[in-house]
CSV table of C-alpha atoms in Angstrom, one decimal:
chain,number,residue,atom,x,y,z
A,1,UNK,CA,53.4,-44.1,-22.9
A,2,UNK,CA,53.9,-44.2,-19.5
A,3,UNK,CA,51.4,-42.1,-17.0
A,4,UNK,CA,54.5,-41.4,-14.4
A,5,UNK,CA,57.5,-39.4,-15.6
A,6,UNK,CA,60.5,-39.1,-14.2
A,7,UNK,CA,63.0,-36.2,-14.3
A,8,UNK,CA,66.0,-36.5,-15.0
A,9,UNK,CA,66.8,-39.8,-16.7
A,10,UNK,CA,70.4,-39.7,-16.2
A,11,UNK,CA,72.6,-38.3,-13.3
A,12,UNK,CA,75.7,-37.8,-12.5
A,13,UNK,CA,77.1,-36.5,-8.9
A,14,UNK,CA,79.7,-36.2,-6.6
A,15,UNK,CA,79.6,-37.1,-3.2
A,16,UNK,CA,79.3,-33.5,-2.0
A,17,UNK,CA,76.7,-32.4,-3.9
A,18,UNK,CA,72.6,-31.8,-3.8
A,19,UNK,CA,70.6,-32.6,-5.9
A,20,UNK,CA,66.5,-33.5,-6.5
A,21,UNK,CA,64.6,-36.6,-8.4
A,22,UNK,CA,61.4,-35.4,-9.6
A,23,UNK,CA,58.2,-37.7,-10.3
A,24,UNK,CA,54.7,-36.8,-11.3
A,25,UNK,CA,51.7,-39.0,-12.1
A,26,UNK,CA,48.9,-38.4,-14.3
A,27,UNK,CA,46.8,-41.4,-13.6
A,28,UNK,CA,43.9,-39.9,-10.3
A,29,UNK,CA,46.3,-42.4,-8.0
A,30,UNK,CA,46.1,-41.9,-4.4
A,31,UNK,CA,49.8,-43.8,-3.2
A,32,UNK,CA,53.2,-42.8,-4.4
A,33,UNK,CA,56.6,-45.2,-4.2
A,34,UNK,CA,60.5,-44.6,-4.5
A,35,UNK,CA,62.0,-47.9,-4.9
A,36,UNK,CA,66.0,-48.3,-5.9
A,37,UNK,CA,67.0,-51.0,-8.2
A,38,UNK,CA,70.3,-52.0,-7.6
A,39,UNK,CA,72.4,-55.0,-9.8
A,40,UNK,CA,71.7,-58.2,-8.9
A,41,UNK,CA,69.5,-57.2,-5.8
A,42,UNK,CA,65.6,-57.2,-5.8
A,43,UNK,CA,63.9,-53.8,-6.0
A,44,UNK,CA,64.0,-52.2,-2.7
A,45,UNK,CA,61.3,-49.9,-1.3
A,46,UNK,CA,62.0,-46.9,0.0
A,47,UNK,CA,59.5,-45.1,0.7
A,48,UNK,CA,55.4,-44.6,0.4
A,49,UNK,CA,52.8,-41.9,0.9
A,50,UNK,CA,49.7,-42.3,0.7
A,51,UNK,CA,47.1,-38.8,0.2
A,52,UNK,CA,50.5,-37.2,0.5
A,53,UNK,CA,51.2,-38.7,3.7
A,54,UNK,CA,54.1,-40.7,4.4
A,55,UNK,CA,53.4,-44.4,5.5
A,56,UNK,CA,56.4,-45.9,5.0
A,57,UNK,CA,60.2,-45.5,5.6
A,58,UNK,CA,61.8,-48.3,4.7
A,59,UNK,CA,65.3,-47.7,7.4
A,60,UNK,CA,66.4,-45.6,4.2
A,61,UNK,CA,69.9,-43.0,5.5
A,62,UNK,CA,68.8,-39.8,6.1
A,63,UNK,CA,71.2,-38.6,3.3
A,64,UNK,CA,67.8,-39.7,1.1
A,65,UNK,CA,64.8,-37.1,2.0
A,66,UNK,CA,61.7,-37.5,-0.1
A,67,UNK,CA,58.6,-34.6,-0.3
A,68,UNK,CA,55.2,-35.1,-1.3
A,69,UNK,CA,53.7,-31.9,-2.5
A,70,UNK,CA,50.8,-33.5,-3.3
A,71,UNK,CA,49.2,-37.0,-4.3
A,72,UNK,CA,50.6,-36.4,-7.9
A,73,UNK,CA,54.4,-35.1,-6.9
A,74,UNK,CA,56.8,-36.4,-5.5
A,75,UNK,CA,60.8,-35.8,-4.8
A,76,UNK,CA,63.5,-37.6,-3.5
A,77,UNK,CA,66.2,-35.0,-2.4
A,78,UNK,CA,69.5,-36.4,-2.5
A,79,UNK,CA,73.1,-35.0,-0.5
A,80,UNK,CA,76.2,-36.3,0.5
A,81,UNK,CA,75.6,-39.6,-1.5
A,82,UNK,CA,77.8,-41.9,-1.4
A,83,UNK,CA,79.2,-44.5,-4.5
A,84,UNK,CA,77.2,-47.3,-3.5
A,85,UNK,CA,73.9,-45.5,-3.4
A,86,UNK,CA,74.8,-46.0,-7.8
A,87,UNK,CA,71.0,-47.6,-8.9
A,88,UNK,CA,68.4,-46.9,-10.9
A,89,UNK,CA,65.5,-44.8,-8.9
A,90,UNK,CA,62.1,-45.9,-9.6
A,91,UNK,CA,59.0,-43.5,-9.0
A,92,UNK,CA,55.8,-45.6,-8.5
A,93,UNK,CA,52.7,-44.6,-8.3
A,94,UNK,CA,49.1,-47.1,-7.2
A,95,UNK,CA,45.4,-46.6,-7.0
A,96,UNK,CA,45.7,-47.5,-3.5
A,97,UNK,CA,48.0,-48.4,-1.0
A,98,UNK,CA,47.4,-51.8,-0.4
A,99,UNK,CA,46.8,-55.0,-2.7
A,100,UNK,CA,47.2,-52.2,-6.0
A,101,UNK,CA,49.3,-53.0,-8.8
A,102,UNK,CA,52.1,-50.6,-9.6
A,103,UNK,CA,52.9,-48.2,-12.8
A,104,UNK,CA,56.5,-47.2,-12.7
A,105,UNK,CA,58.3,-44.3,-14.4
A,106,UNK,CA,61.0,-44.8,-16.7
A,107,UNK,CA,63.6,-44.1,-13.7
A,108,UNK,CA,66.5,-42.4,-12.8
A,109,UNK,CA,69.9,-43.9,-13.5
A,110,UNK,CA,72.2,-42.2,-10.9
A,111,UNK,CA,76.1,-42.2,-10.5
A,112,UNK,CA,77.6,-41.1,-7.5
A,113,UNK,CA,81.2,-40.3,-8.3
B,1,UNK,CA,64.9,-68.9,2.5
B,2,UNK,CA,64.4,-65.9,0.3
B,3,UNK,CA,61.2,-64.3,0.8
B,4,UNK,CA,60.1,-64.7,-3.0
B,5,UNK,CA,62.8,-66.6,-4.6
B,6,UNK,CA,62.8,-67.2,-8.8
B,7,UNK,CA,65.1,-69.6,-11.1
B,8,UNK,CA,67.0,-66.2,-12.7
B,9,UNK,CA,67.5,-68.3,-15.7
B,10,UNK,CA,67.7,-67.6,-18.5
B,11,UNK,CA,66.1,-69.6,-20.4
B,12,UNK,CA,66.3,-69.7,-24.0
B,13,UNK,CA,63.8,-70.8,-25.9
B,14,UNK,CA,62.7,-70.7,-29.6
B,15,UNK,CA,60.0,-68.5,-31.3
B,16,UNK,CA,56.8,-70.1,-31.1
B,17,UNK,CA,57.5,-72.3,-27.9
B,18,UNK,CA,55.6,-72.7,-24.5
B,19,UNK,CA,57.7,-71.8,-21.8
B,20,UNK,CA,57.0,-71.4,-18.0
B,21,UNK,CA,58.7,-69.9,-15.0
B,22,UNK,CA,57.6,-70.4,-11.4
B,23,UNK,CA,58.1,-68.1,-8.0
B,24,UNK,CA,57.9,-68.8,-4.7
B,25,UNK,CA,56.6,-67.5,-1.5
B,26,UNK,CA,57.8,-67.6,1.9
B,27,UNK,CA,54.7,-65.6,3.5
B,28,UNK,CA,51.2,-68.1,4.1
B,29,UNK,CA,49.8,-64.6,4.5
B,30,UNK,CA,50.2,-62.9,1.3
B,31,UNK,CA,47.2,-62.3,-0.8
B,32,UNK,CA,48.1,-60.4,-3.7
B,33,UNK,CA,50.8,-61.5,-6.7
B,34,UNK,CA,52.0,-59.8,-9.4
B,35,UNK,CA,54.2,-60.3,-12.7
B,36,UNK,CA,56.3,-57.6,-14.5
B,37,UNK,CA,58.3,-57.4,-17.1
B,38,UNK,CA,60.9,-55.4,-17.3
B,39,UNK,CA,63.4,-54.9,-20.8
B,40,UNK,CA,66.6,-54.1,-19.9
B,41,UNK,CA,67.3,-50.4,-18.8
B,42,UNK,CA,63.9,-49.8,-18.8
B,43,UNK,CA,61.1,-49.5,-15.9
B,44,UNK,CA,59.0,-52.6,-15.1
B,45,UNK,CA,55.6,-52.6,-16.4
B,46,UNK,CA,52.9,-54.8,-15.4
B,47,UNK,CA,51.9,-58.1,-17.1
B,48,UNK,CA,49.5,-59.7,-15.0
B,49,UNK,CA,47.8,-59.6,-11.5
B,50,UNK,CA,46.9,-62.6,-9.6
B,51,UNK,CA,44.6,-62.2,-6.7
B,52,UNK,CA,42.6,-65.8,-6.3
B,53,UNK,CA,43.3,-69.0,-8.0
B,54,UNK,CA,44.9,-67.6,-12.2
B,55,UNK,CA,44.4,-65.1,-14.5
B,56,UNK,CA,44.9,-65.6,-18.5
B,57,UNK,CA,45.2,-62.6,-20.8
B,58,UNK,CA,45.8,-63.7,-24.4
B,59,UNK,CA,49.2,-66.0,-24.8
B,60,UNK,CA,50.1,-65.2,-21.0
B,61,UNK,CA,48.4,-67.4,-18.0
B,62,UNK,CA,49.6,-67.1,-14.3
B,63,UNK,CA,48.8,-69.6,-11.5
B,64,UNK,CA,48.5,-69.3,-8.0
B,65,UNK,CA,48.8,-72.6,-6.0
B,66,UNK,CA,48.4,-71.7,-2.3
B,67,UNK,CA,49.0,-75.4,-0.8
B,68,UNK,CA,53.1,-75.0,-2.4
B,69,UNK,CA,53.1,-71.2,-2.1
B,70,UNK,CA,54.1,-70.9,-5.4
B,71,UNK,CA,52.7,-68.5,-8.8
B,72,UNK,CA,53.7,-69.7,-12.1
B,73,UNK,CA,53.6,-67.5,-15.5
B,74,UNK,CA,53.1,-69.6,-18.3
B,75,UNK,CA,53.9,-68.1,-22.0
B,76,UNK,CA,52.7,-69.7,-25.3
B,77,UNK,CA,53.7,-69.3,-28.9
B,78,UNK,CA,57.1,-67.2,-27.7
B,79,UNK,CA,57.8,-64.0,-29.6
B,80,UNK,CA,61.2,-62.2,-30.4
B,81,UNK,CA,59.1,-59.6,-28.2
B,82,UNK,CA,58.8,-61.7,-25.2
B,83,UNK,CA,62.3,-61.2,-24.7
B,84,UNK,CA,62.5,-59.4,-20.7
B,85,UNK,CA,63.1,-60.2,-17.4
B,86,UNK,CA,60.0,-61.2,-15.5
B,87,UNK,CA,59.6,-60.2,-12.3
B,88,UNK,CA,58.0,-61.5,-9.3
B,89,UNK,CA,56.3,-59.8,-6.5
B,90,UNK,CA,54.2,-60.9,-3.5
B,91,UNK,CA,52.5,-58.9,-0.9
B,92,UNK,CA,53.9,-59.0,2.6
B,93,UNK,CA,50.6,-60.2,4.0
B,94,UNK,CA,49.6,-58.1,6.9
B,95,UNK,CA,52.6,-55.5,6.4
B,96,UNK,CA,51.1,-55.4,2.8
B,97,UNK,CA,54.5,-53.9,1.2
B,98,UNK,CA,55.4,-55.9,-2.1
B,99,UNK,CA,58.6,-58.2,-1.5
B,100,UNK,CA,60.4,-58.9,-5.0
B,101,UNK,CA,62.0,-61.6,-6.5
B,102,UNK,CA,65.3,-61.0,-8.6
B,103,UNK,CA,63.8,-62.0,-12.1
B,104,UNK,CA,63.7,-64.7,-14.2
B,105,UNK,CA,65.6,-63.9,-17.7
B,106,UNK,CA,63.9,-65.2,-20.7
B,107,UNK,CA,65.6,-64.9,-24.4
B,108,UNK,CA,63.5,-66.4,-27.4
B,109,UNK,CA,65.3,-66.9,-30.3
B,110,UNK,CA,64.3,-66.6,-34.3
């Protein structure tokens, strides 16, 4: 049973549309992670906050806009996707920042049509 | 030279065999190492953390050999279980992100 879950599982969108990945953590961590797992590529990071504060961008488009409530929410708002941005979105979630292992959610498998 | 590189397999092997993977690191600097598994579709979850020289935990035993840059999961007595994709992952030494390797498939067979 996995202490981060991510809503929804599944989604399908069209280019035009908005739309919001949620992720919450029940485990007291402090740091917070969207990676995107794409085929045949290693995961990529996205982005990180760390007490709710972002730390990291990783050069991710601006058509990808993440909020962090606070240290056990986070959201990746999504609009005007496009069909390569197709991957499976992982929330993370860590003790700490630095040198803590990670406990993923179960993901989000998007399609942009 | 990719940053941490793995043999993406797979490897077949039969229940009840030894089997080990290896992954390498381009970064001297990196201090932390970890290996996931990850069934397919599914999130990764963590197997084993490797912060000085090893780490065993029951049939599972990962080495870290600094001097080749190199961490190596070792698996005994395979089960139909065992059956993932292990992942890689290496700190980025001072810019302390986690850089990932691609995954090494493993299938063990009845």
């Amino acid at each position: 049973e996995t202490g981060v879950t991510q809503t929804p599982r599944h989604l399908v969108m069209g280019m035009t549309n908005k739309k919001s990945l949620k992720c919450e953590q029940h485990l007291g961590h402090n740091a917070m992670y969207w990676y995107k797992q794409s085929a045949k590529k290693p995961l990529e990071l996205m982005f990180v906050y760390n007490f709710k504060e972002q730390t990291e961008n990783n050069s991710v488009p601006s058509r990808f806009s993440p909020e962090c409530p606070n240290s056990s929410h986070l959201f990746l708002h999504l609009h005007t996707l496009q069909p390569e941005d197709s991957a499976l979105y992982l929330c993370a979630s860590s003790e700490e920042e630095y040198n803590s292992p990670l406990h993923f959610g179960n993901g989000t498998r998007l399609t942009v049509t | 030279r990719k940053e941490v590189e793995q043999d993406p397999g797979p490897f077949n092997v039969p229940e009840g065999a030894t089997v080990a993977f290896n992954c390498t690191y381009s970064n001297s600097a990196s201090q932390s190492f970890f290996w996931y598994r990850q069934d397919c579709r599914k999130e990764p979850k963590l197997l084993m953390s490797v912060y000085s020289s090893g780490n065993e935990d029951g049939r599972f035993t990962a080495q870290l050999n600094r001097a080749s840059q190199y961490i190596s999961l070792l698996i005994r007595d395979s089960k139909l279980s065992d059956s993932a994709t292990y992942l890689c992952a290496a700190d980025a030494g001072n810019n302390r992100k986690l850089i990932w390797g691609l995954g090494t498939s493993l299938a063990v067979n009845p």
